[in-house]
Coordinates of C-alpha atoms and ligand atoms in Angstrom, one line a residue:
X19 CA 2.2 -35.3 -3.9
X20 CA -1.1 -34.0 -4.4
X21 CA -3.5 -30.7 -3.3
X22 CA -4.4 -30.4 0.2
X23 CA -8.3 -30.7 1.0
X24 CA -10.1 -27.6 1.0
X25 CA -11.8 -26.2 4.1
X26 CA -15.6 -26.8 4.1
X27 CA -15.3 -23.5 5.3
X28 CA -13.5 -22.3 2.2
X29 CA -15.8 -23.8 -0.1
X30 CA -18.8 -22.8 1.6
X31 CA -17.4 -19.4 1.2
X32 CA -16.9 -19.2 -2.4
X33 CA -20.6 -20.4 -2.9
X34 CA -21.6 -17.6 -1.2
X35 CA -23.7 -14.8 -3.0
X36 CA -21.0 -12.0 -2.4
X37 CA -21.9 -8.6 -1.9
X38 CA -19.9 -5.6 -0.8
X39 CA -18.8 -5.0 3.2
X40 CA -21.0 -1.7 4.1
X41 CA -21.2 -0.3 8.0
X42 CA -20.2 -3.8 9.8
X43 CA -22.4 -6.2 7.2
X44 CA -22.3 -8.0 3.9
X45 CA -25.2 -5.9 1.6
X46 CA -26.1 -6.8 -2.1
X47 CA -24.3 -4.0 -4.3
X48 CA -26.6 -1.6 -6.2
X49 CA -25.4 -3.0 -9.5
X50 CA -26.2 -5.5 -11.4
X51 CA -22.8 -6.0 -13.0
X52 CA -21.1 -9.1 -11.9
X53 CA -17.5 -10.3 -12.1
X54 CA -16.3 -13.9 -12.3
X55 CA -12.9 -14.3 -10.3
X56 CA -10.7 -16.8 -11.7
X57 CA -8.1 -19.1 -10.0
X58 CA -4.8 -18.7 -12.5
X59 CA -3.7 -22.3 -11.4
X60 CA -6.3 -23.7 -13.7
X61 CA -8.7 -21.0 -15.5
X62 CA -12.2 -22.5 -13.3
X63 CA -14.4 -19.3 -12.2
X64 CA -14.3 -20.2 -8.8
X65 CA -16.6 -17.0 -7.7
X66 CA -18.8 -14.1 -8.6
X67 CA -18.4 -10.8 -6.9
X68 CA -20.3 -7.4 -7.4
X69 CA -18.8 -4.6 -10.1
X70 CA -20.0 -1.8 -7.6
X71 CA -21.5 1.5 -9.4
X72 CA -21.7 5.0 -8.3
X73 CA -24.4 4.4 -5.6
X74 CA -22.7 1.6 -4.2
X75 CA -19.4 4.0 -3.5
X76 CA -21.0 7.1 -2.4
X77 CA -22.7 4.5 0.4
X78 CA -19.7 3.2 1.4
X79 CA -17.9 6.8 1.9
X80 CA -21.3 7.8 3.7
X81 CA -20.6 4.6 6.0
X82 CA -16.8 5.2 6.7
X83 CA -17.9 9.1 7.7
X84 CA -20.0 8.1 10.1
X85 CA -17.7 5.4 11.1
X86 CA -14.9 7.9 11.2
X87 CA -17.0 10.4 13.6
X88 CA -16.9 7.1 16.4
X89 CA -13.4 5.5 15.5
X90 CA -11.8 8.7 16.2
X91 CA -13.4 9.1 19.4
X92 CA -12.3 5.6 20.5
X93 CA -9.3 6.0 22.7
X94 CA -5.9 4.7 21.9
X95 CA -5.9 1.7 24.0
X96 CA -9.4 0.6 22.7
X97 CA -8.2 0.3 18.9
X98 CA -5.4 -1.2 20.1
X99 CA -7.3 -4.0 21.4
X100 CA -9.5 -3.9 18.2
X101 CA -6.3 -4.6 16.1
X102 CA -4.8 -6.9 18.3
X103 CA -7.9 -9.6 18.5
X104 CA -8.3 -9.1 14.8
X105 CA -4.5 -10.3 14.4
X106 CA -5.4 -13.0 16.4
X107 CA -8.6 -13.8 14.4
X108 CA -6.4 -13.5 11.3
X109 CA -4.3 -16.7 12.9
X110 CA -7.5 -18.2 14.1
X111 CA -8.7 -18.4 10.5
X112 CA -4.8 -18.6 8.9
X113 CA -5.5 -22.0 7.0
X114 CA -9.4 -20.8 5.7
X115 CA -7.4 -17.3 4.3
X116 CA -4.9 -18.8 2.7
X117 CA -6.5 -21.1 1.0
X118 CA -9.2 -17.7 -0.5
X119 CA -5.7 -16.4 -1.2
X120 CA -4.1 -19.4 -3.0
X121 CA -7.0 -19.8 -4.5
X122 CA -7.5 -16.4 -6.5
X123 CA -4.0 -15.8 -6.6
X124 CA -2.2 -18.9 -7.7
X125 CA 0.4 -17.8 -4.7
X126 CA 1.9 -21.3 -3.1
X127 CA 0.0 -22.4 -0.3
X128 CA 3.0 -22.4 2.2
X129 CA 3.8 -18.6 0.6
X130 CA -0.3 -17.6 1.6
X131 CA 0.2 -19.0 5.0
X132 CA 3.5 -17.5 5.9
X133 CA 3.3 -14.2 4.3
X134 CA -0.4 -12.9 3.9
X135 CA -1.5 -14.5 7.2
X136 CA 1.1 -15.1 9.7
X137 CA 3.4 -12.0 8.4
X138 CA 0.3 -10.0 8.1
X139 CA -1.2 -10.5 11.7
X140 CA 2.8 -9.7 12.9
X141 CA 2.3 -6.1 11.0
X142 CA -0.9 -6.1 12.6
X143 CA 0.6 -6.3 15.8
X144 CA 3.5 -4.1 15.4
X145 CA 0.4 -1.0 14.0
X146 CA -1.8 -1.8 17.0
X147 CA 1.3 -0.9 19.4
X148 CA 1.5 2.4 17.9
X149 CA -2.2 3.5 18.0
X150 CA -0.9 4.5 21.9
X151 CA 2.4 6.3 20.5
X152 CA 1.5 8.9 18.6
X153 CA 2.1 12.0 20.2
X154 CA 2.8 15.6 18.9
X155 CA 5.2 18.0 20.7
X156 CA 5.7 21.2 23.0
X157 CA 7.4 23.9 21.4
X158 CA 8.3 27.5 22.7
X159 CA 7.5 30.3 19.9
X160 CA 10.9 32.2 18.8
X161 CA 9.5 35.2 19.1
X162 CA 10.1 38.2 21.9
X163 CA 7.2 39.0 24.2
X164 CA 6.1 42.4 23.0
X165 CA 4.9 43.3 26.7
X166 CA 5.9 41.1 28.8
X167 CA 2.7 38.7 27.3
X168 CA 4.2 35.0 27.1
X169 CA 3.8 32.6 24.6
X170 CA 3.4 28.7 24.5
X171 CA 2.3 25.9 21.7
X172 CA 2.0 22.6 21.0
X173 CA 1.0 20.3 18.5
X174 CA -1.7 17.2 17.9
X175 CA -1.5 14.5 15.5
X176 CA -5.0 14.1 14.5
X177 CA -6.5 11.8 12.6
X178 CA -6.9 12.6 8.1
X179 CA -10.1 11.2 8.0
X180 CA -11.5 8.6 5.5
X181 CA -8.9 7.0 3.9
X182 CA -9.7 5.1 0.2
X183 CA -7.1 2.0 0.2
X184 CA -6.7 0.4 -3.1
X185 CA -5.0 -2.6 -3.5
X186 CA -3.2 -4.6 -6.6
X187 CA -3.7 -8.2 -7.0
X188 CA 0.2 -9.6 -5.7
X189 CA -0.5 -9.7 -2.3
X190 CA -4.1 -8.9 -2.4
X191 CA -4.4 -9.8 1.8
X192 CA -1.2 -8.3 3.4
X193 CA -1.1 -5.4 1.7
X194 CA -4.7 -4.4 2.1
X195 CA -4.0 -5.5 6.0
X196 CA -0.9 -2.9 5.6
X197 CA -3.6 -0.1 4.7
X198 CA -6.4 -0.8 7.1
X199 CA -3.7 -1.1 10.2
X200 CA -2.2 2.1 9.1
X201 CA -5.8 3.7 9.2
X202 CA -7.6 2.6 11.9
X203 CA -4.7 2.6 14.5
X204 CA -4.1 6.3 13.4
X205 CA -8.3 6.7 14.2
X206 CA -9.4 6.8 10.1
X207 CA -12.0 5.2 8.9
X208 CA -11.5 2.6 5.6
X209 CA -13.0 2.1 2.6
X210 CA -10.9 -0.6 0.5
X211 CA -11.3 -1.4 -2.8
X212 CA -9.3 -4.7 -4.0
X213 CA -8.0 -6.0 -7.4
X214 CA -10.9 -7.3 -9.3
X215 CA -8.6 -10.7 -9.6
X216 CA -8.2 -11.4 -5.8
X217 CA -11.5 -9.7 -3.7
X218 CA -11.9 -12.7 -1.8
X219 CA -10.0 -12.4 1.0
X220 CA -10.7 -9.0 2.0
X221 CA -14.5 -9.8 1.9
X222 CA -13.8 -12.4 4.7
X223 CA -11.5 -10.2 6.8
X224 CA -14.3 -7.4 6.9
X225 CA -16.3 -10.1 8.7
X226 CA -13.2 -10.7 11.1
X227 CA -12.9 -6.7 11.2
X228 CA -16.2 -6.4 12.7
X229 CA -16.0 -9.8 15.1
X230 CA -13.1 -8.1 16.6
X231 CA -15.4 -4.9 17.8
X232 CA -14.7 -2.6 15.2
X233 CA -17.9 -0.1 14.8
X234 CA -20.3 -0.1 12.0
X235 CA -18.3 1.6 9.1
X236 CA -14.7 2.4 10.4
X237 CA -14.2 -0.5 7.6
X238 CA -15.9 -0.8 4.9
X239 CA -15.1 -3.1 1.3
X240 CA -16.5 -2.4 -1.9
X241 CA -15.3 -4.7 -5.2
X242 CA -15.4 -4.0 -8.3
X243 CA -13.1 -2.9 -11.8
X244 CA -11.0 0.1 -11.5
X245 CA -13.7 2.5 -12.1
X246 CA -14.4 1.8 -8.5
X247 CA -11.3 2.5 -7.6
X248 CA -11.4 5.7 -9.2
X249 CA -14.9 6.8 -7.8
X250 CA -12.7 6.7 -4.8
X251 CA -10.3 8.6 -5.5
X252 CA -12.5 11.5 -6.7
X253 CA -15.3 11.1 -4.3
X254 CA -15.7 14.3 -2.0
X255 CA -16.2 12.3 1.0
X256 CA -12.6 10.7 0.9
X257 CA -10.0 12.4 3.0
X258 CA -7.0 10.4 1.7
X259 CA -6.0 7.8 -0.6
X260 CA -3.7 5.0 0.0
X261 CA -2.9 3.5 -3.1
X262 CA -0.1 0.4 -3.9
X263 CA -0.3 -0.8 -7.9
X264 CA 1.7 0.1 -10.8
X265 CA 3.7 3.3 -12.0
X266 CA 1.0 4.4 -15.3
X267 CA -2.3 4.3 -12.9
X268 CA -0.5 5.6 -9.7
X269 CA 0.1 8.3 -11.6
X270 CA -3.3 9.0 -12.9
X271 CA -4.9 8.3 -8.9
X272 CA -2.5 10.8 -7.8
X273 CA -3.8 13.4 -10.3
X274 CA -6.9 12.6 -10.1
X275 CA -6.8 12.9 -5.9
X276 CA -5.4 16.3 -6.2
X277 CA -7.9 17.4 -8.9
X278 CA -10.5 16.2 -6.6
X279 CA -9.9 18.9 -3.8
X280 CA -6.4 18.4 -2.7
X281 CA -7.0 15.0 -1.4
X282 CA -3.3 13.1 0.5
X283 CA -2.3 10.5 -1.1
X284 CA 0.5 7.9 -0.4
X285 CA 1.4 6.2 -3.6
X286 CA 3.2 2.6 -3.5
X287 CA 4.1 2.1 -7.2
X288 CA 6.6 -0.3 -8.9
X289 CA 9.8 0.2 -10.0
X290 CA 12.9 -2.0 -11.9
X291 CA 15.2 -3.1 -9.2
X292 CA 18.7 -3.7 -9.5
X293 CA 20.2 -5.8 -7.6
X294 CA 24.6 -5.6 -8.5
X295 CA 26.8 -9.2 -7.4
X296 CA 30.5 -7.6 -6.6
X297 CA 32.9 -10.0 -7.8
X298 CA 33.7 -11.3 -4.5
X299 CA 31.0 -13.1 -4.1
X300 CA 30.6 -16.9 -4.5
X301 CA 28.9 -18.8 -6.9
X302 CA 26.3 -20.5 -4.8
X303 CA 25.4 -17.4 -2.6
X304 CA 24.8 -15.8 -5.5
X305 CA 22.5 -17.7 -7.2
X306 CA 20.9 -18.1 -4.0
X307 CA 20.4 -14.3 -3.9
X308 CA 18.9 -14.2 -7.3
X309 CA 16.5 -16.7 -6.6
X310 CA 15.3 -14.9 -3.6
X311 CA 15.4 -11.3 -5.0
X312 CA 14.1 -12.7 -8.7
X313 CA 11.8 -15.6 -8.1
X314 CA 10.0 -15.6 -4.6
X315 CA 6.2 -16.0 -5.5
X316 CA 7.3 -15.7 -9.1
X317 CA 9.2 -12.1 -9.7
X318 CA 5.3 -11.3 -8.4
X319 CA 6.8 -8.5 -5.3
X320 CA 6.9 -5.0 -6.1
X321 CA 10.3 -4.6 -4.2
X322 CA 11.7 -7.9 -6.5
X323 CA 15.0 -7.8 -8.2
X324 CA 14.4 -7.5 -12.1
X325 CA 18.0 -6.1 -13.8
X326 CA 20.8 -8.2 -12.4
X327 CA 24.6 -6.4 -12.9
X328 CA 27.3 -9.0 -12.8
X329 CA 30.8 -8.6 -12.8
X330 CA 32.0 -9.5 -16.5
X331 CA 34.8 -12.6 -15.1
X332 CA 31.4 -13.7 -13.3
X333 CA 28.8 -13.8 -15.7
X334 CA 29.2 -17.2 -17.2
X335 CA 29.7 -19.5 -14.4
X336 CA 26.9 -17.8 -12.5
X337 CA 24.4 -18.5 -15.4
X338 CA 25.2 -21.3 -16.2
X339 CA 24.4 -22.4 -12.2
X340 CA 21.4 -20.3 -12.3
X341 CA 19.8 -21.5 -15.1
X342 CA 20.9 -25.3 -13.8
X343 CA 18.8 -24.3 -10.2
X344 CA 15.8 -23.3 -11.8
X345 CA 15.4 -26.0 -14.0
X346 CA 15.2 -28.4 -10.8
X347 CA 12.3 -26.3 -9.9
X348 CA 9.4 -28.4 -9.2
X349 CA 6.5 -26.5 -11.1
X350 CA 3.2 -27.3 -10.5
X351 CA -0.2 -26.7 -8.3
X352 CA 0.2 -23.6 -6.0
X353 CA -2.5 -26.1 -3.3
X354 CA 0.5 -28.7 -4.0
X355 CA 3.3 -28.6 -0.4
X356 CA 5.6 -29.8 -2.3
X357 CA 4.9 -27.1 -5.6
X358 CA 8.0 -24.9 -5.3
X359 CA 6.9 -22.7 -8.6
X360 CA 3.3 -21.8 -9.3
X361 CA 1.9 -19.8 -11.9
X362 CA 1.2 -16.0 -12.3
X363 CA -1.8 -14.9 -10.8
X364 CA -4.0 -13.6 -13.9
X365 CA -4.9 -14.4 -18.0
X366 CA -3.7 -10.5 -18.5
X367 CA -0.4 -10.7 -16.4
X368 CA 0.7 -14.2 -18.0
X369 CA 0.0 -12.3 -21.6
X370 CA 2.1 -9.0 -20.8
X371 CA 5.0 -11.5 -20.1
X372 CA 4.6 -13.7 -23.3
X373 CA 4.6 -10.1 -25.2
X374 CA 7.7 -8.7 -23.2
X375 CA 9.4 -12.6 -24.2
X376 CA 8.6 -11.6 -27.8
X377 CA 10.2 -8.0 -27.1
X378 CA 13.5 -9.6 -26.0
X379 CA 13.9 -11.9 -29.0
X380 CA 13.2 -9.2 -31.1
X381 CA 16.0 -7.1 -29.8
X382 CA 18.1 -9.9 -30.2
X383 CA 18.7 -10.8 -26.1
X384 CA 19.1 -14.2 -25.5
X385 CA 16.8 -16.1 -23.5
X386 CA 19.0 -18.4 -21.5
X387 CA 16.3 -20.1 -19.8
X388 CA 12.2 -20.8 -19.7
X389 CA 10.8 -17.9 -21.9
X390 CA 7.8 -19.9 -22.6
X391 CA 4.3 -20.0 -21.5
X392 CA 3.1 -23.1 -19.6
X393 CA 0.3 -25.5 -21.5
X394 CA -3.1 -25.4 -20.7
X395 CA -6.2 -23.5 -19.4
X396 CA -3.3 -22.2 -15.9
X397 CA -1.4 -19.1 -15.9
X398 CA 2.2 -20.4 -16.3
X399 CA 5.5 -18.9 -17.1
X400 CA 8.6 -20.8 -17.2
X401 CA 11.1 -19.1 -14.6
X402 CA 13.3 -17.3 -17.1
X403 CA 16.6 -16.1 -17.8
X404 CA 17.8 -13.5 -20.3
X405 CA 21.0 -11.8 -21.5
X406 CA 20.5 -8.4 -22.4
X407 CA 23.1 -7.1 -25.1
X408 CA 23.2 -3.0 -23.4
X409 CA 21.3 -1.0 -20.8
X410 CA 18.6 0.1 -23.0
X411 CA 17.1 -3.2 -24.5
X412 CA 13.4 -2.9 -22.8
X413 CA 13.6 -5.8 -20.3
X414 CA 16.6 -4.0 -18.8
X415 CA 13.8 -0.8 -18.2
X416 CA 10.3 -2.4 -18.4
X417 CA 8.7 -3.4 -15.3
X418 CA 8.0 -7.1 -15.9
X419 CA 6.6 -8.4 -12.6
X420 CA 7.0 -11.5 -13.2
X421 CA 9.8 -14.5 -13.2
X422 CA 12.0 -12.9 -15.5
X423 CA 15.7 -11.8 -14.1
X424 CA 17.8 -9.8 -17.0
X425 CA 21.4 -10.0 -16.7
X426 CA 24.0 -7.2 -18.0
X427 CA 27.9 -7.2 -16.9
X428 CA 30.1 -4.7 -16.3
X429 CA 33.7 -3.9 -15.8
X430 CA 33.9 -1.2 -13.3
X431 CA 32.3 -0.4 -10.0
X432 CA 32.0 3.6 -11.5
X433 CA 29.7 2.0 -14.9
X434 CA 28.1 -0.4 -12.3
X435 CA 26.5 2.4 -10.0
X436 CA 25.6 4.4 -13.2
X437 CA 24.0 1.1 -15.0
X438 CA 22.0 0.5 -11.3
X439 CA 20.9 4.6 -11.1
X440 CA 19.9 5.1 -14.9
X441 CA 16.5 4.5 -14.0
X442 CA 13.8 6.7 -13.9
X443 CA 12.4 4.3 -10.7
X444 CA 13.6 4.1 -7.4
X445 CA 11.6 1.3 -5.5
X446 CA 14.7 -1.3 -3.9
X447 CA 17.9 -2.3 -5.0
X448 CA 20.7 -5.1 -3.5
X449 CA 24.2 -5.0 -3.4
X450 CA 26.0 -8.0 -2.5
X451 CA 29.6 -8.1 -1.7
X452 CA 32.1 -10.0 1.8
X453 CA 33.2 -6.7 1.8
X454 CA 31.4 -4.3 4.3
X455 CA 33.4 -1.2 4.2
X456 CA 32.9 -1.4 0.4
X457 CA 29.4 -1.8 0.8
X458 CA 29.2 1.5 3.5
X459 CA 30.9 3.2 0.8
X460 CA 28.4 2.4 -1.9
X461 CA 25.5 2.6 -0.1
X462 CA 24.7 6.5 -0.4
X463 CA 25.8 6.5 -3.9
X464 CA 22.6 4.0 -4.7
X465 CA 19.9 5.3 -5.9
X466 CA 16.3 3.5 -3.9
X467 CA 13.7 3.7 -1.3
X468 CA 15.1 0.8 0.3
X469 CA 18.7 -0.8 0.0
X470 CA 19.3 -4.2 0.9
X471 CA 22.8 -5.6 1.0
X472 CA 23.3 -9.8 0.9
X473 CA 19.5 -10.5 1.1
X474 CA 16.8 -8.7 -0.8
X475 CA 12.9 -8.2 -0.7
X476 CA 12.4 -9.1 3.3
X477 CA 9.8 -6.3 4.5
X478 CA 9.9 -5.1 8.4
X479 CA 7.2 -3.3 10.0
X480 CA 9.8 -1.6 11.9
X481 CA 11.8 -0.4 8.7
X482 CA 9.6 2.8 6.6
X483 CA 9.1 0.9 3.3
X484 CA 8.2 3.4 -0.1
X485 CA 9.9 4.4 -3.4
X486 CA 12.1 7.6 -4.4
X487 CA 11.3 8.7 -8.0
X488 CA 8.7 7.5 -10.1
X489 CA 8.1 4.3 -7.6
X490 CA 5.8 6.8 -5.6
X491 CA 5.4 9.0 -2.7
X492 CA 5.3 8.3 0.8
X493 CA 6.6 5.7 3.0
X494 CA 4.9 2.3 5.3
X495 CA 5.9 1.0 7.9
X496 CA 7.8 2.2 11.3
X497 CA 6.5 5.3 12.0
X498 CA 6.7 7.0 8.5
X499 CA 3.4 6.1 8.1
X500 CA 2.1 8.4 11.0
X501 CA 2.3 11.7 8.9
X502 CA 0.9 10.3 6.3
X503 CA -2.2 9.5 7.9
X504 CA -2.6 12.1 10.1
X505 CA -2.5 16.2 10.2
X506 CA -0.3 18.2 12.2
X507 CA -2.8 21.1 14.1
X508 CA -0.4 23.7 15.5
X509 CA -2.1 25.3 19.1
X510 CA -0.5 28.4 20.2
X511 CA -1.6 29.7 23.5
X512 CA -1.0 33.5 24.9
X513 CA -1.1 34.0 28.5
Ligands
LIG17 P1 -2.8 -1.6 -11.1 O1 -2.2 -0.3 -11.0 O2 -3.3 -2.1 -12.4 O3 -4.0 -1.7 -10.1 C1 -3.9 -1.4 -8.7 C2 -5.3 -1.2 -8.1 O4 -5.8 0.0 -8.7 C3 -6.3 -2.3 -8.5 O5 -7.2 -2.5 -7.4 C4 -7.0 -1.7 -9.7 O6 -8.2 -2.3 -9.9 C5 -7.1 -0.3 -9.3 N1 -7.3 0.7 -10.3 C6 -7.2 0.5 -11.7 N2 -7.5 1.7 -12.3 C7 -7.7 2.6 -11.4 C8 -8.0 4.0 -11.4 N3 -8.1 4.7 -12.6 N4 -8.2 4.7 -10.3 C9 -8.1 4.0 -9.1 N5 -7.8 2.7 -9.0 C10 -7.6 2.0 -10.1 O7 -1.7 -2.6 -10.5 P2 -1.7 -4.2 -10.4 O8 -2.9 -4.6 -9.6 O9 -1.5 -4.7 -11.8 O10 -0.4 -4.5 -9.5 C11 0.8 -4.6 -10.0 C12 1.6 -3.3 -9.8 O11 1.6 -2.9 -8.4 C13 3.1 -3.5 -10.2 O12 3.5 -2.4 -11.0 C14 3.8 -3.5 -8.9 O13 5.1 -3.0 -9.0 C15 2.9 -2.5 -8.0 N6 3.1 -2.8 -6.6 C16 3.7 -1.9 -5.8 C17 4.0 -2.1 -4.5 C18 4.7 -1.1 -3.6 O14 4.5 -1.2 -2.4 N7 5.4 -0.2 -4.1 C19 3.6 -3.4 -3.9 C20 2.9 -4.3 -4.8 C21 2.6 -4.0 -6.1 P3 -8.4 -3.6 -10.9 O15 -7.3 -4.5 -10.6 O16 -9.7 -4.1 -10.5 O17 -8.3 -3.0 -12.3

């Protein structure tokens, strides 16, 4: 097999002279800093965007106020329409964007088309239904009339303002879809700010934003390093931050938001997932489950699997199949259909993993599988296995975000929920087990935002999505989002 042909469109694209996405149009950023964006499958610069500065920001967060002021006004219904032909522009354009997105991410092609444009125009959808949902509620005051005066309130969900989205690099299109659907169906305004390894995308959807009648600045893009990011976070202008990356910088944008003046923030960090196999399950399910909790766009998913807690009379059969499946893995071009492996999306990611490799030997784990860098100018890892020898070896605690699953046993179901809490994160977790009433059992016990048992990592618009601990504040999805993006005005009336 071979790549698929690029869209003329795509390539056309990347030729461009890209700017940043101010008040419904592409303008040339204020700096003169330039980026080069990458693609990891083979090291080529395949674009330049704009490192914004100061100026650049401050005329971004002017544009979304002002956008803000006429996006609120808009009634319900109207920005549900809005949303609704952009999810259908998103479709319209699926191959073009997932090619942008294979291209700067390394994701697999069929993995850019399923997830970050046909899953992402389903969230879409699912946000646009609740921009005529929201609703606050009638309450009578407790209180005894003091002359026969009576009393009545209510309350109105109203919109938080200008919302600064920041976005990490794994799923560089969905999630920042995630943040601008959560905004504008509440009536905020936008102003996103993507990784500097995967703008690309966003920059054409901001195009598709305004073709699908959204007014001048209710979405705005600005690119650049994470100093742009972070003149978000502290500019005065910005009414809330939504921000999904790791743990260390979360915590510093949180910080920084409430040094700024208070400002909300929603924080969407990482985590180390467990997921725990009880021993009755069988071999091939659960290698199955690994793979899909482990490996799905390589170990690149915040919510991913990353400590693995086998029962000890399991362990070696279960490797030894494990490391036997992902050997057949057909490694390769992510542009390649029939590539069922790519590589990791950036120089800096691929170069954290060779370093935590190095860790593990050192602390004497045994690398059952891969643990190796590919050849060559790409960004590939070999899918790899390890043996930890006790809960505290650092790939049983460090976040490695990539397509790495670390294995530890256990004996008893009491050390197995103590191994699977011991954590300071709290982000996902998976149990598997035949036995339901086991699993009801164990399920309050387990310590995570979200709990999946016999599958793992499959997101729901529908289901509130967010981590407990240090994996951040706040929930997605459903209609957890709704209080995060709005405030609650009380009205009390005397009559
Ligand atoms: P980072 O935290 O490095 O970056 C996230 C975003 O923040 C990027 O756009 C980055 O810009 C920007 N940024 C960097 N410094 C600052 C700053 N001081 N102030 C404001 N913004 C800043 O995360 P990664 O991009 O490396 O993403 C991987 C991490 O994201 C993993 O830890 C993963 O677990 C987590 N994640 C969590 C998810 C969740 O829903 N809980 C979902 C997906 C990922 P730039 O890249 O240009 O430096």
């Amino acid at each position: 097999m071979s790549d698929i042909a690029l869209l003329p469109a795509v390539s056309a694209f990347l030729a461009r002279d890209h700017g940043l996405y101010i008040h419904g149009e592409q303008v040339a950023s204020q700096a003169s800093a330039r980026l080069t964006v990458h693609n990891p499958a083979n090291g080529q610069a395949i674009a330049q965007i704009a490192d914004a500065n100061q100026a650049d920001v401050d005329r971004a967060v002017d544009s979304a106020r002002q956008g803000f002021a006429s996006w609120s006004r808009t009634s319900p219904a109207a920005r549900a329409r809005v949303l609704l032909r952009l999810a259908d522009l998103l479709e319209a354009h699926r191959e073009e964007l997932a090619q942008l997105e294979t291209l700067q991410s390394g994701k697999l092609i069929g993995i850019a088309r399923a997830f970050e444009v046909e899953q992402a125009a389903h969230f879409l959808r699912y946000y646009a239904g609740w921009a005529t949902k929201i609703t606050g509620q009638t309450i009578t005051p407790s209180l005894p009339s003091f002359a026969g005066e009576r009393y009545s309130a209510f309350t109105l969900r109203e919109p938080v303002g200008v919302v600064a989205g920041i976005v990490p690099w794994n799923f560089a299109t969905m999630i920042a879809l995630w943040k601008l659907a959560s905004a504008l169906t509440t009536g905020c305004s936008i102003v996103l700010k993507p990784s500097e390894f995967t703008p690309l995308t966003l920059l054409r959807i901001a195009e598709l934003g305004s073709e699908a009648g959204l007014p001048p600045g209710a979405l705005n893009v600005v690119t650049g390093a994470g100093h742009v990011g972070k003149a978000l976070v502290e500019h005065p202008g910005t009414d809330k931050v939504s921000f999904t990356g790791s743990v260390p910088t979360g915590i510093a944008v949180g910080q920084a938001a409430m040094g700024a003046k208070l400002t909300r923030a929603t924080l969407e960090l990482g985590g180390k997932n467990a997921v725990a196999f009880l021993p009755d399950v069988g071999l091939d399910k659960a290698v199955d489950g690994i793979i899909e909790a482990g490996f799905l766009h390589s170990g690149q998913i915040c919510a991913a699997g990353e400590r693995f807690y086998v029962h000890r009379s399991r362990l070696e059969p279960l490797l030894e199949a494990l490391c036997q499946r992902l050997g057949q893995l057909r490694i390769g071009s992510p542009l390649d259909e029939a590539t069922q492996f790519g590589p990791v999306a950036n120089k800096p990611h691929q170069q954290k993993l060779a370093e935590l490799f190095a860790t593990a030997r050192a602390e004497g784990n045994r690398i059952l599988h891969g643990g190796r860098l590919g050849d060559g100018p790409g960004c590939f890892v070999e899918p790899t296995v390890i043996l930890a020898n006790q809960a505290s070896d650092t790939l049983l605690n460090q976040e490695t975000f990539g397509p790495v699953a670390t294995f530890l046993p256990y004996d008893h179901e009491d050390e197995l929920l103590h191994l699977m809490n011991a954590s300071p994160y709290g982000l996902s977790a998976s149990l598997w087990t035949n036995d339901l009433a086991k699993a009801m059992r164990l399920i309050p016990q387990i310590q995570a935002g979200t709990l999946w048992v016999n599958m793992h990592t499959l997101l729901d618009p529908a289901v509130p999505f967010g981590g407990i601990k240090a994996s951040g504040i706040g929930r997605e999805f459903g209609s957890a989002f709704i209080d995060d993006f709005t405030e609650l005005k009380s009205v009390m009336m005397r009559y």
